[in-house]
mmCIF file of C-alpha atoms in Angstrom:
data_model
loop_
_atom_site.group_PDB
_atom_site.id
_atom_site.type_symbol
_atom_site.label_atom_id
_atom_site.label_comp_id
_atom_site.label_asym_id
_atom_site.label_seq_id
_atom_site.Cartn_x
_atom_site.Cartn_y
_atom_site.Cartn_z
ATOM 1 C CA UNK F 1 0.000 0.000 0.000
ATOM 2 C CA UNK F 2 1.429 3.199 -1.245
ATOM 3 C CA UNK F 3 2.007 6.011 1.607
ATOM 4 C CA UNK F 4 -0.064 9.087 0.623
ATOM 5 C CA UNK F 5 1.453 12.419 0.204
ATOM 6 C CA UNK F 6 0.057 15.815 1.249
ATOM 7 C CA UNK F 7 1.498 18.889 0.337
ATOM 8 C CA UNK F 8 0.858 22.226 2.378
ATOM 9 C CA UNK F 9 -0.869 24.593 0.369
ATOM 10 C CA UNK F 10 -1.249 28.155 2.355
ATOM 11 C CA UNK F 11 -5.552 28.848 2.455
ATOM 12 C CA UNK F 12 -4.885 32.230 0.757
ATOM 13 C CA UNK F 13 -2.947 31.326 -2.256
ATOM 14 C CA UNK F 14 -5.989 30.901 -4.519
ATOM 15 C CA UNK F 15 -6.966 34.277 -3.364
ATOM 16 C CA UNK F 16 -3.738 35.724 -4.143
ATOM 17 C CA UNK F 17 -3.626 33.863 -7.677
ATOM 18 C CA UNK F 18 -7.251 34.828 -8.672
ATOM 19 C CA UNK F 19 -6.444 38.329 -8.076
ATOM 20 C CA UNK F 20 -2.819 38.666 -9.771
ATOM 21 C CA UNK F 21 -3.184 40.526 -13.357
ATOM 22 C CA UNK F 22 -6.593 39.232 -13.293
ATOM 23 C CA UNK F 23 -6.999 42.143 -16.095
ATOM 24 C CA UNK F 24 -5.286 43.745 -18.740
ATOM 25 C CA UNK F 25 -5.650 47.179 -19.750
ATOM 26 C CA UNK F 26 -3.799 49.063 -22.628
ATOM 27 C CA UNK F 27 -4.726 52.216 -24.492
ATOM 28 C CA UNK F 28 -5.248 51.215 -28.429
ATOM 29 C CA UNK F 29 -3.681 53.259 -30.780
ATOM 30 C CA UNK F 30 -2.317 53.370 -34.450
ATOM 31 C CA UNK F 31 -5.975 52.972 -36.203
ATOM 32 C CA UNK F 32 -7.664 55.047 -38.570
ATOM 33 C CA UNK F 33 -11.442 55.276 -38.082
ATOM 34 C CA UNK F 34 -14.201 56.859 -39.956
ATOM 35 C CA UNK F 35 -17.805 57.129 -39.125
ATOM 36 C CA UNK F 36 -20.107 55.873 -42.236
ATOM 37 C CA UNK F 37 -23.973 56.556 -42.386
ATOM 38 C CA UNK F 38 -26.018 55.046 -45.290
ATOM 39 C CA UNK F 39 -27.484 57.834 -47.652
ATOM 40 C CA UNK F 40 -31.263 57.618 -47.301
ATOM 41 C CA UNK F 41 -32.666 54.411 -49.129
ATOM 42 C CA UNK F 42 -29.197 53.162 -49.362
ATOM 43 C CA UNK F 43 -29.043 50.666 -47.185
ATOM 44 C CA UNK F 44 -29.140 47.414 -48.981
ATOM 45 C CA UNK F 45 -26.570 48.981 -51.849
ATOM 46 C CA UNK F 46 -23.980 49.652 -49.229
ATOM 47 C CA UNK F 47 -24.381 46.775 -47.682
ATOM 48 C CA UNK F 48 -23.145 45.116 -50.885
ATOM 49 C CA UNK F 49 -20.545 47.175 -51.577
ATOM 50 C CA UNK F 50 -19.157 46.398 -48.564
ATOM 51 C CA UNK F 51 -19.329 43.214 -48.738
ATOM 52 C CA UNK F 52 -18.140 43.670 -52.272
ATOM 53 C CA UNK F 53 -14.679 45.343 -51.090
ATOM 54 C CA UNK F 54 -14.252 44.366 -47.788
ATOM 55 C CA UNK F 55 -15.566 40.911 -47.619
ATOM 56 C CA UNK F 56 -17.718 42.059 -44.390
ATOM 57 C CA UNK F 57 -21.893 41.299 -43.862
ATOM 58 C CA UNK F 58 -22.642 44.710 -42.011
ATOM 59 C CA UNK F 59 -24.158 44.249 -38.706
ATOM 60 C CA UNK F 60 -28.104 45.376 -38.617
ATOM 61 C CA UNK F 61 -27.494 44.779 -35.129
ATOM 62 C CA UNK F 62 -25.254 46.181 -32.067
ATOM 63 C CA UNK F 63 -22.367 44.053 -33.275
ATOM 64 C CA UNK F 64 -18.823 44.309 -34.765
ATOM 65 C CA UNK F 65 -17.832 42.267 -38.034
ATOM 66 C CA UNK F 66 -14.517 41.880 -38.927
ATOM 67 C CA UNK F 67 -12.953 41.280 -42.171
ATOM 68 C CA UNK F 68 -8.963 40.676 -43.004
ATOM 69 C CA UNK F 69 -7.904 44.577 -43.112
ATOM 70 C CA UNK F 70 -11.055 45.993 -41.422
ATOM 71 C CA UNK F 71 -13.664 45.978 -38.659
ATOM 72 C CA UNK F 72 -17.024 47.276 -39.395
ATOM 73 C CA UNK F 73 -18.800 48.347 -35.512
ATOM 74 C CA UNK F 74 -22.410 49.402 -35.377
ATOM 75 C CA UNK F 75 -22.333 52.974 -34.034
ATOM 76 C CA UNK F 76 -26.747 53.481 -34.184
ATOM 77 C CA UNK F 77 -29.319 52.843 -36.910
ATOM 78 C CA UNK F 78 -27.374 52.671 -40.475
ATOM 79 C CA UNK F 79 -24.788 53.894 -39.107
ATOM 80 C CA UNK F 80 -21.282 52.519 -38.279
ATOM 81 C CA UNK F 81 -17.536 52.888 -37.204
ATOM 82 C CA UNK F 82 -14.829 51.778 -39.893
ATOM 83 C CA UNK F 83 -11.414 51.019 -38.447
ATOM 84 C CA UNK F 84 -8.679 49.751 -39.731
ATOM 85 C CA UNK F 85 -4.378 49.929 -39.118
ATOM 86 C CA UNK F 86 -3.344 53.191 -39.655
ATOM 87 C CA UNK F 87 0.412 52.243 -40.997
ATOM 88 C CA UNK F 88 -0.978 50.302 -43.797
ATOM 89 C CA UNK F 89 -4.333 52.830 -44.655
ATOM 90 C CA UNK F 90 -2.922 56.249 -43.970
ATOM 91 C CA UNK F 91 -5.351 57.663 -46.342
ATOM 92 C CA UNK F 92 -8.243 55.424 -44.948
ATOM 93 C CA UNK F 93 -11.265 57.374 -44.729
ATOM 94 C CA UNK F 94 -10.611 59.278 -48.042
ATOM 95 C CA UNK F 95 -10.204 56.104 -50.134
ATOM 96 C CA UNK F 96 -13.292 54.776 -48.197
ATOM 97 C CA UNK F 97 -15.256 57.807 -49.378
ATOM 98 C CA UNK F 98 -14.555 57.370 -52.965
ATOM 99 C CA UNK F 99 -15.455 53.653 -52.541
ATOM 100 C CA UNK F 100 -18.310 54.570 -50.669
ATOM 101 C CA UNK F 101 -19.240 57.302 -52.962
ATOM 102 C CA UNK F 102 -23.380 58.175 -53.592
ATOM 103 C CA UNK F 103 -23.988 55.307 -50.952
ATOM 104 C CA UNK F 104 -23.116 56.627 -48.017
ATOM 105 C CA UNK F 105 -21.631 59.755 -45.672
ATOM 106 C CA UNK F 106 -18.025 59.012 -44.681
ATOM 107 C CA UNK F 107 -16.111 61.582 -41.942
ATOM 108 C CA UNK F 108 -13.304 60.994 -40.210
ATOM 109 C CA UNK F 109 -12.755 60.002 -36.782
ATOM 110 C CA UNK F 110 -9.343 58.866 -36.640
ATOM 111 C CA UNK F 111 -8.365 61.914 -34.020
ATOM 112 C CA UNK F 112 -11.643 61.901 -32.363
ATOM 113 C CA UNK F 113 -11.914 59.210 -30.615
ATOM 114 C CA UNK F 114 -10.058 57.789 -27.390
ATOM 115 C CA UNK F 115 -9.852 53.800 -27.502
ATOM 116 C CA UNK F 116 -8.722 51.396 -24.737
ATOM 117 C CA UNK F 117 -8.896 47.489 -24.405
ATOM 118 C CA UNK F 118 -10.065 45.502 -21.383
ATOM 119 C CA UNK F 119 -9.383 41.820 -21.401
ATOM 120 C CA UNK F 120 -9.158 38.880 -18.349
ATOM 121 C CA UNK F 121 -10.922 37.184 -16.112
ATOM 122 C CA UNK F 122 -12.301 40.331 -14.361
ATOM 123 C CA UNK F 123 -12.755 42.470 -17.305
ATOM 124 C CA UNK F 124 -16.631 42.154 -16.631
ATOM 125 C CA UNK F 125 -16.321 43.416 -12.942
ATOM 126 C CA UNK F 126 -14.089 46.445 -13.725
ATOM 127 C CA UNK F 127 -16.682 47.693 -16.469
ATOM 128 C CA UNK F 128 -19.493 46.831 -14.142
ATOM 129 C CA UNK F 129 -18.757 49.823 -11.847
ATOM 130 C CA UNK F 130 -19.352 52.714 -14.122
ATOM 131 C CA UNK F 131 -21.401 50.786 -17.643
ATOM 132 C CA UNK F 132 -24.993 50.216 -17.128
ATOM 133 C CA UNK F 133 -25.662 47.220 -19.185
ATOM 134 C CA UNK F 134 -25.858 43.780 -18.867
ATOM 135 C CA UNK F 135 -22.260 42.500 -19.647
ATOM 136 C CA UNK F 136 -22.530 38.679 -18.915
ATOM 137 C CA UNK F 137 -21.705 36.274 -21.756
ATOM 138 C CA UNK F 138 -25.133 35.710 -22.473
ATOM 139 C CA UNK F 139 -26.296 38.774 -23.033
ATOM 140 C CA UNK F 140 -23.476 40.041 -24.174
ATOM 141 C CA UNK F 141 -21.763 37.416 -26.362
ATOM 142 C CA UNK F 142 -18.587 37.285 -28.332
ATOM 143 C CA UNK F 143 -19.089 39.917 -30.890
ATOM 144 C CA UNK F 144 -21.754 42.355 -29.525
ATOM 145 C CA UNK F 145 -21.386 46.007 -29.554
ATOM 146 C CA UNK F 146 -23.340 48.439 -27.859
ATOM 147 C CA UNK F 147 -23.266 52.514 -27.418
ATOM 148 C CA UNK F 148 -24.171 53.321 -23.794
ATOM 149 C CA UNK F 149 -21.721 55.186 -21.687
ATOM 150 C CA UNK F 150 -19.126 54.580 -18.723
ATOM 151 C CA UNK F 151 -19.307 56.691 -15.379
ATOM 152 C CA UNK F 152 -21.149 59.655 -17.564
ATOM 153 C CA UNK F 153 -18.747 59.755 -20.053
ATOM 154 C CA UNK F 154 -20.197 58.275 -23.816
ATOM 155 C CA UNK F 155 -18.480 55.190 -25.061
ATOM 156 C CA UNK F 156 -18.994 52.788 -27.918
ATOM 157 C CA UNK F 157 -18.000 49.215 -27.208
ATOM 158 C CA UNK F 158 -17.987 46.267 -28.080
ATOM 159 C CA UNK F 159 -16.427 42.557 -27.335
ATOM 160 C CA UNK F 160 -14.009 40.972 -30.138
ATOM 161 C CA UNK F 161 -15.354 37.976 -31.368
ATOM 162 C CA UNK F 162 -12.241 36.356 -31.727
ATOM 163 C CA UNK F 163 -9.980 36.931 -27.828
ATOM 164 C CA UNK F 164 -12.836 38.288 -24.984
ATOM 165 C CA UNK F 165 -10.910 41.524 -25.772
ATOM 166 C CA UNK F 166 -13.332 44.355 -24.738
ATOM 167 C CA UNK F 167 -12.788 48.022 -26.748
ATOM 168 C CA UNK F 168 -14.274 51.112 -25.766
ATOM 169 C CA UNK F 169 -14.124 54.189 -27.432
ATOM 170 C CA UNK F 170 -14.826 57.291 -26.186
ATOM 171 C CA UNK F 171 -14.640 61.003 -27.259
ATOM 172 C CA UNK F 172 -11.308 62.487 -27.547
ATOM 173 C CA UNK F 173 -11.593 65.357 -25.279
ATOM 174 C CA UNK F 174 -13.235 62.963 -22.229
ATOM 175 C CA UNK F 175 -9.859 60.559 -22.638
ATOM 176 C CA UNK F 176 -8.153 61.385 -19.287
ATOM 177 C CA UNK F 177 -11.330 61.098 -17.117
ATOM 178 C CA UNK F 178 -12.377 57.830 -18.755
ATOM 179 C CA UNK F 179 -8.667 56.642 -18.307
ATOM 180 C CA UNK F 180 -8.870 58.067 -15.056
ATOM 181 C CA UNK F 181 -12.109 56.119 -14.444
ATOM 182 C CA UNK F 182 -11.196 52.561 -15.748
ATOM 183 C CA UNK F 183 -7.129 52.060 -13.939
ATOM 184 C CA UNK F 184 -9.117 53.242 -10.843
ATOM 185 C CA UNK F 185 -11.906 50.952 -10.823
ATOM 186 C CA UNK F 186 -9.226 47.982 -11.741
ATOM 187 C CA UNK F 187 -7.250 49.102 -8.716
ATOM 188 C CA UNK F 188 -9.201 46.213 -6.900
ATOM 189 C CA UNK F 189 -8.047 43.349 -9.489
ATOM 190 C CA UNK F 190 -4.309 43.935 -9.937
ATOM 191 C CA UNK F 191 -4.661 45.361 -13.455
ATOM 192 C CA UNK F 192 -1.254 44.868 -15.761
ATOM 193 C CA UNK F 193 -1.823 48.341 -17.656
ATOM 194 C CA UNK F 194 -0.363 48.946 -20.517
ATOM 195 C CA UNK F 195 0.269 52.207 -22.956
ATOM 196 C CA UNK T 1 -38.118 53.009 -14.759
ATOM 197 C CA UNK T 2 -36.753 50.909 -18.103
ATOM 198 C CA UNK T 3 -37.356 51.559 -21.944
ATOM 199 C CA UNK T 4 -37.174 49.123 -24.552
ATOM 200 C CA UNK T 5 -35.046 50.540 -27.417
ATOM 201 C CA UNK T 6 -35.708 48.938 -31.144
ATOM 202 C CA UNK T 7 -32.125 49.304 -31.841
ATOM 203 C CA UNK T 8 -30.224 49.076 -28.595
ATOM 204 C CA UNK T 9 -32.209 47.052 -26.579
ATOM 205 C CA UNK T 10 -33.449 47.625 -22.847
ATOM 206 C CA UNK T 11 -31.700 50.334 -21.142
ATOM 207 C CA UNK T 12 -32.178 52.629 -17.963
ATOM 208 C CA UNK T 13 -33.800 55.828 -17.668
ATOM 209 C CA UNK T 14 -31.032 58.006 -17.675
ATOM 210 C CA UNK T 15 -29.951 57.480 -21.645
ATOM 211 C CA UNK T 16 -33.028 58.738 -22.446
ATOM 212 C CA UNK T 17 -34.520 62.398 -22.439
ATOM 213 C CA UNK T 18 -37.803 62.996 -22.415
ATOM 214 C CA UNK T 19 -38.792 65.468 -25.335
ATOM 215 C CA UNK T 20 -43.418 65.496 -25.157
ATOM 216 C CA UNK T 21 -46.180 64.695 -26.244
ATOM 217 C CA UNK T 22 -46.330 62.430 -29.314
ATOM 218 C CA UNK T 23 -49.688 62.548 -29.879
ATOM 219 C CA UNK T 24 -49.557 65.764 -31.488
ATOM 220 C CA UNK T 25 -48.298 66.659 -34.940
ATOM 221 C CA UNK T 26 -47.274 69.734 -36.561
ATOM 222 C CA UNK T 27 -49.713 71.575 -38.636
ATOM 223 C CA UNK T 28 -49.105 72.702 -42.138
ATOM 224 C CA UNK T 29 -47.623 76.677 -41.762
ATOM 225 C CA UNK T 30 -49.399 77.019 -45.217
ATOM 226 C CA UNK T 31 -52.967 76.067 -44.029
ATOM 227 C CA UNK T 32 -56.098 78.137 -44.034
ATOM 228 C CA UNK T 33 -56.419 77.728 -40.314
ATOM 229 C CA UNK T 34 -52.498 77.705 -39.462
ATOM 230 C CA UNK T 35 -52.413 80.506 -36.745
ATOM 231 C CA UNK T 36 -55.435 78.708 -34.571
ATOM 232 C CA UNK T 37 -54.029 75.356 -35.656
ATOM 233 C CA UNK T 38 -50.285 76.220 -33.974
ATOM 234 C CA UNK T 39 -51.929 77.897 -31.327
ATOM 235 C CA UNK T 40 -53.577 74.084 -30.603
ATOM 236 C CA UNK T 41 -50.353 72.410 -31.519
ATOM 237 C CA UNK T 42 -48.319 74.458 -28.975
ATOM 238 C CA UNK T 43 -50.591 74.864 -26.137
ATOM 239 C CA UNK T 44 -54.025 72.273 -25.941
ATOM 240 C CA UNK T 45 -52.590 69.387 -24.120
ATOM 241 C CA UNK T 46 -55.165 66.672 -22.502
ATOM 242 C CA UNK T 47 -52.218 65.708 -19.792
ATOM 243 C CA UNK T 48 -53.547 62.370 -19.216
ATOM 244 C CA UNK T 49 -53.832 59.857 -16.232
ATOM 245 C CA UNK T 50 -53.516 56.566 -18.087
ATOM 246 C CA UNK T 51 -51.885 55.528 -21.292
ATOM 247 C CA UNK T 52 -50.011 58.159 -22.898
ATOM 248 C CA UNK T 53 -48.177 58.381 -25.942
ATOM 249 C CA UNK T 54 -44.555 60.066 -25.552
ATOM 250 C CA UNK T 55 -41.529 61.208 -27.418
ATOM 251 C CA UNK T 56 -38.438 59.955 -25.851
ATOM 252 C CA UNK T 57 -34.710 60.322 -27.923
ATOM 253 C CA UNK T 58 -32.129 58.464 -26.885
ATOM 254 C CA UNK T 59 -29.295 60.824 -26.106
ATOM 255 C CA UNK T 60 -26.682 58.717 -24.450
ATOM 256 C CA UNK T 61 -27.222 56.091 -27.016
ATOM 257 C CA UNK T 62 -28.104 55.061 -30.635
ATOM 258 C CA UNK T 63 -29.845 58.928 -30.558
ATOM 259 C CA UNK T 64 -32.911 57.136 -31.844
ATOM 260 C CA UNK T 65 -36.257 59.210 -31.748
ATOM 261 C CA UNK T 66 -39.154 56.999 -30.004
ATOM 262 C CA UNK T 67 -42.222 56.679 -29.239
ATOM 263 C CA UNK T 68 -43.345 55.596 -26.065
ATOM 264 C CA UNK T 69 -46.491 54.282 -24.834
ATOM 265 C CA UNK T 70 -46.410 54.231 -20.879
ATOM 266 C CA UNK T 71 -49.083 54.811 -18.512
ATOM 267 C CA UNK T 72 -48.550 58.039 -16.495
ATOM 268 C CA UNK T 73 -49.982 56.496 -12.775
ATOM 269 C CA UNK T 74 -47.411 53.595 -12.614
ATOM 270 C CA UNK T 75 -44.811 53.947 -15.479
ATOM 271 C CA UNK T 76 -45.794 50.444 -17.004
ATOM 272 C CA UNK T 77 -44.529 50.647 -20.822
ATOM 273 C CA UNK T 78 -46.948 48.988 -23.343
ATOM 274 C CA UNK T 79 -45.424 49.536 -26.441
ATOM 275 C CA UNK T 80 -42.083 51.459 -28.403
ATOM 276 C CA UNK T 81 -41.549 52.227 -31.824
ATOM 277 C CA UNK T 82 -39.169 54.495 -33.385
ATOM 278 C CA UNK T 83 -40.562 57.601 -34.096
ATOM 279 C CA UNK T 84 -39.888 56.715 -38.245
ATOM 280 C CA UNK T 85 -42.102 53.825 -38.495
ATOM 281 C CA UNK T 86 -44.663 56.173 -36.574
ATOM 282 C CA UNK T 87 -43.728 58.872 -39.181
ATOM 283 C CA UNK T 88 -43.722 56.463 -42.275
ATOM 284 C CA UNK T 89 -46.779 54.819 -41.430
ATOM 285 C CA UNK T 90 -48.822 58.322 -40.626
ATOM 286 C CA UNK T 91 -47.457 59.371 -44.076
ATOM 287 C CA UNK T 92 -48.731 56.121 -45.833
ATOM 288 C CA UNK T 93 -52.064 56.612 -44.062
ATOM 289 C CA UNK T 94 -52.693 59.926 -45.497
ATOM 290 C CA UNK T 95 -52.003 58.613 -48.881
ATOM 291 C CA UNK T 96 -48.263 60.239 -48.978
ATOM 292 C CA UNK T 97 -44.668 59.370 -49.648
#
């Protein structure tokens, strides 16, 4: 009969573990954005050429779709936010104009917008304390977007369907209180935060 | 108190504003009656106890306009549309585009 072994383990460790990094926070940079609202009646013809160029079904819906070279977010009825990198589009939302042209209204938001990530196990309780919707899996899945804001300040955000990454973007000129906001209500959790 | 949005889904009182009555509609400026008419439009409420039709936007959201049925005694919601289908369908009812 085989003697059994214990080994020690100290009744906080868990506790320590669970709390360690538990969420990752980094400001997102380097993308060019532009806002894009379908001309009236235009809907269905954008939605084509879109999926023409870009290889991307337009969400109806408060979600994100994401092609090879750009994400397409739903920012309110026919309306959405085109992103994409900024070192490989530097003339983004003027070539998506031109492609865009007669269908819909293209303006630039590259510089007017603030965007930061939220990812880990605790991503869901940091947001909790200052966004007012529902944020658990189910009714927010993989891939939903939705514009609502965080402590006061506006934000559009949404969850990447492909790493539980969380973005939120937020107007350019609110950045520091929203940043101010999210590494303080993170505090709790250990965040890793990142530039 | 909780609204329904067509777009967004439900969401708390304070994304919304409250902009009035929806029950009203603007009369033509060009009418024979216009100056009685606006006077109506701008002033005759009814200011109901029950089910009342409302214009709500929603400002910290998709900035959809809505209409909102909710009963004034106990804020029970019975219905939202977006003030367009209301719009579109008035439109199509008078025989217009």
């Amino acid at each position: 009969m085989s003697s059994l072994t214990l080994t020690p383990t100290n009744a906080l460790a868990s506790a320590l573990n669970s709390s360690r990094s538990s969420v990752a926070i980094a400001v997102l940079d380097g993308l060019s954005i532009a806002h894009v609202a379908a001309r009236k009646g235009q809907s269905a013809a954008l939605a084509a050429r879109v999926k023409e160029l870009f290889g991307v079904t337009l969400s109806q819906t408060p979600r994100i779709a994401t092609g090879s070279n750009v994400s397409f977010v739903w920012a309110g009825p026919d309306q959405w936010l085109a992103m994409a990198r900024a070192d490989t589009n530097p003339d983004f939302e003027r070539d998506l104009r031109g492609k865009l042209e007669g269908l819909a209204s293209v303006a630039d938001q590259t510089d007017a917008r603030a965007l930061a990530t939220v990812r880990g196990p605790n991503a869901r309780h940091v947001l909790a304390k200052g966004v007012p919707i529902d944020l658990h899996p189910k009714a927010f899945p993989a891939g939903s977007a939705a514009i609502t804001h965080a402590s006061h300040i506006g934000v559009l955000m949404w969850l990447s369907e492909a790493d539980d990454t969380f973005t939120l973007a937020c107007p350019r000129s609110y950045a520091s209180s929203f940043w101010n906001w999210l590494t303080e209500s993170a505090v709790e959790f250990s965040p890793a935060v990142g530039e | 108190m909780r609204i329904s949005c067509p777009y967004c889904g439900e969401r708390s009182l304070d994304e919304y504003l409250y902009i009035g009555d929806a029950t009203v509609t603007r009369p033509d400026p060009a009418g024979a009656n216009a100056q009685a008419d606006f006077y109506k439009y701008a002033y005759e409420r009814t200011n109901p106890a029950g089910a009342h039709k409302e214009l709500w936007y929603h400002s910290a959201g998709c900035h959809a306009w809505l209409v909102v049925e909710r009963d004034t005694r106990t804020h029970e919601i019975s219905s939202v549309e977006t003030a367009k289908d209301v719009a579109l369908k008035r439109n199509v009812a008078k025989g217009g585009a």
